[in-house]
Tab-separated table of C-alpha atoms in Angstrom:
chain	number	residue	atom	x	y	z
A	1	UNK	CA	17.130	-3.752	7.766
A	2	UNK	CA	17.018	-7.208	6.953
A	3	UNK	CA	17.879	-8.448	3.449
A	4	UNK	CA	15.191	-10.997	2.439
A	5	UNK	CA	15.133	-12.728	-0.646
A	6	UNK	CA	14.155	-11.002	-3.691
A	7	UNK	CA	11.615	-12.219	-6.341
A	8	UNK	CA	13.361	-10.978	-9.381
A	9	UNK	CA	16.282	-11.844	-11.614
A	10	UNK	CA	19.232	-9.718	-12.817
A	11	UNK	CA	19.097	-8.078	-16.030
A	12	UNK	CA	21.504	-8.707	-18.939
A	13	UNK	CA	23.836	-6.003	-17.705
A	14	UNK	CA	24.159	-7.624	-14.150
A	15	UNK	CA	22.045	-5.186	-12.792
A	16	UNK	CA	18.277	-5.783	-11.375
A	17	UNK	CA	15.909	-3.041	-12.586
A	18	UNK	CA	15.297	-0.048	-9.986
A	19	UNK	CA	11.516	-0.217	-10.594
A	20	UNK	CA	11.537	-3.912	-10.306
A	21	UNK	CA	13.280	-3.427	-7.106
A	22	UNK	CA	11.075	-0.608	-5.689
A	23	UNK	CA	8.061	-2.655	-6.535
A	24	UNK	CA	9.455	-5.945	-4.757
A	25	UNK	CA	9.537	-3.462	-1.374
A	26	UNK	CA	6.426	-1.626	-2.194
A	27	UNK	CA	4.437	-4.014	-4.387
A	28	UNK	CA	1.358	-5.739	-3.973
A	29	UNK	CA	-2.317	-5.342	-3.140
A	30	UNK	CA	-1.707	-3.812	0.189
A	31	UNK	CA	1.545	-2.378	1.158
A	32	UNK	CA	0.812	0.828	-0.645
A	33	UNK	CA	-2.217	1.135	1.157
A	34	UNK	CA	-0.930	0.592	4.568
A	35	UNK	CA	2.165	2.914	3.659
A	36	UNK	CA	-0.363	5.629	2.486
A	37	UNK	CA	-2.197	5.545	5.749
A	38	UNK	CA	0.877	5.438	7.841
A	39	UNK	CA	1.805	8.635	6.330
A	40	UNK	CA	-0.613	10.218	8.631
A	41	UNK	CA	1.256	8.940	11.560
A	42	UNK	CA	1.488	5.913	13.886
A	43	UNK	CA	-1.271	3.110	13.930
A	44	UNK	CA	-1.954	0.410	15.999
A	45	UNK	CA	-2.636	-3.094	14.234
A	46	UNK	CA	-6.390	-3.234	15.157
A	47	UNK	CA	-6.522	0.575	13.378
A	48	UNK	CA	-4.842	-0.822	10.171
A	49	UNK	CA	-7.330	-3.869	10.130
A	50	UNK	CA	-10.292	-1.210	10.435
A	51	UNK	CA	-8.848	0.826	7.447
A	52	UNK	CA	-8.226	-2.374	5.115
A	53	UNK	CA	-11.151	-4.473	6.403
A	54	UNK	CA	-10.782	-6.902	3.139
A	55	UNK	CA	-7.251	-7.691	4.449
A	56	UNK	CA	-6.854	-11.095	6.600
A	57	UNK	CA	-4.933	-10.709	9.947
A	58	UNK	CA	-2.438	-13.300	8.516
A	59	UNK	CA	-1.829	-11.274	5.385
A	60	UNK	CA	-1.663	-7.941	7.200
A	61	UNK	CA	0.869	-9.708	9.715
A	62	UNK	CA	2.972	-10.918	6.774
A	63	UNK	CA	3.034	-7.408	4.747
A	64	UNK	CA	3.721	-5.488	7.983
A	65	UNK	CA	6.456	-7.984	8.988
A	66	UNK	CA	7.889	-7.387	5.572
A	67	UNK	CA	7.880	-3.751	5.434
A	68	UNK	CA	9.502	-3.605	8.812
A	69	UNK	CA	12.213	-6.127	7.519
A	70	UNK	CA	12.997	-3.678	4.634
A	71	UNK	CA	13.219	-0.770	7.092
A	72	UNK	CA	10.288	0.980	5.585
A	73	UNK	CA	8.247	0.916	8.569
A	74	UNK	CA	9.176	0.654	12.453
A	75	UNK	CA	7.079	-1.743	14.611
A	76	UNK	CA	7.103	-0.642	18.332
A	77	UNK	CA	5.979	-3.162	21.035
A	78	UNK	CA	4.884	-2.217	24.509
A	79	UNK	CA	5.606	-5.032	27.024
A	80	UNK	CA	1.920	-4.478	28.654
A	81	UNK	CA	-1.169	-6.735	29.116
A	82	UNK	CA	-2.985	-6.692	26.471
A	83	UNK	CA	-0.127	-6.251	24.163
A	84	UNK	CA	0.123	-3.098	22.089
A	85	UNK	CA	2.061	-2.738	18.720
A	86	UNK	CA	2.294	0.352	16.759
A	87	UNK	CA	3.581	1.157	13.284
A	88	UNK	CA	5.054	3.637	11.692
A	89	UNK	CA	7.084	5.008	8.851
A	90	UNK	CA	10.667	5.278	9.349
A	91	UNK	CA	12.640	7.987	8.135
A	92	UNK	CA	13.460	5.858	5.004
A	93	UNK	CA	9.931	5.035	4.620
A	94	UNK	CA	9.134	8.613	4.732
A	95	UNK	CA	11.278	9.211	1.329
A	96	UNK	CA	8.462	7.216	-0.437
A	97	UNK	CA	5.674	9.861	0.476
A	98	UNK	CA	5.829	11.856	-2.668
A	99	UNK	CA	5.708	8.483	-4.525
A	100	UNK	CA	2.642	7.815	-2.638
A	101	UNK	CA	0.763	10.921	-3.066
A	102	UNK	CA	1.633	11.021	-6.913
A	103	UNK	CA	-0.078	7.435	-6.847
A	104	UNK	CA	-3.025	8.775	-5.133
A	105	UNK	CA	-3.347	11.724	-7.459
A	106	UNK	CA	-2.775	9.297	-10.524
A	107	UNK	CA	-5.504	7.095	-9.025
A	108	UNK	CA	-7.869	9.939	-8.635
A	109	UNK	CA	-7.465	11.197	-12.386
A	110	UNK	CA	-8.177	7.784	-13.718
A	111	UNK	CA	-10.952	6.871	-11.595
A	112	UNK	CA	-12.456	10.349	-12.831
A	113	UNK	CA	-11.882	9.315	-16.218
A	114	UNK	CA	-13.334	5.802	-16.162
A	115	UNK	CA	-16.492	7.336	-14.331
A	116	UNK	CA	-16.497	9.978	-17.040
A	117	UNK	CA	-16.206	7.215	-19.749
A	118	UNK	CA	-18.941	5.136	-17.931
A	119	UNK	CA	-21.404	8.107	-18.071
A	120	UNK	CA	-20.849	8.453	-21.498
A	121	UNK	CA	-21.268	4.778	-22.610
A	122	UNK	CA	-24.643	4.962	-20.231
A	123	UNK	CA	-25.706	8.340	-22.041
A	124	UNK	CA	-25.185	6.610	-25.294
A	125	UNK	CA	-26.924	3.540	-24.186
A	126	UNK	CA	-30.098	5.969	-23.365
A	127	UNK	CA	-29.799	7.702	-26.344
A	128	UNK	CA	-29.921	4.348	-28.882
A	129	UNK	CA	-32.877	2.934	-26.491
A	130	UNK	CA	-34.812	6.321	-27.203
A	131	UNK	CA	-34.276	6.383	-30.761
């Protein structure tokens, strides 16, 4: 595990916020998604590209590199032609699984809430038009 430069400061008591520290490791648009899909098992680079079609190759490479540097995922390089690289969660990375599952559940709940609100808004608009 490499210690990379952190992007947050210290709190007045001399300790950084643990939530801020955690989000520095797993935060951002893609890391949580990548980690969630790695919970299912080892994935090759192109499998991750297919799972996340809107991520650029450069960004995927950077995100995977940071996760590997932080000891959350393992990068296995096979010396063959064409090159084969696989990614998997480390034992340390597996400790994030309950958090990722809770994030998924919260997201599903929030999505349902938003859908119900949109349905209600649409129904109210239809009622106003028909009045």
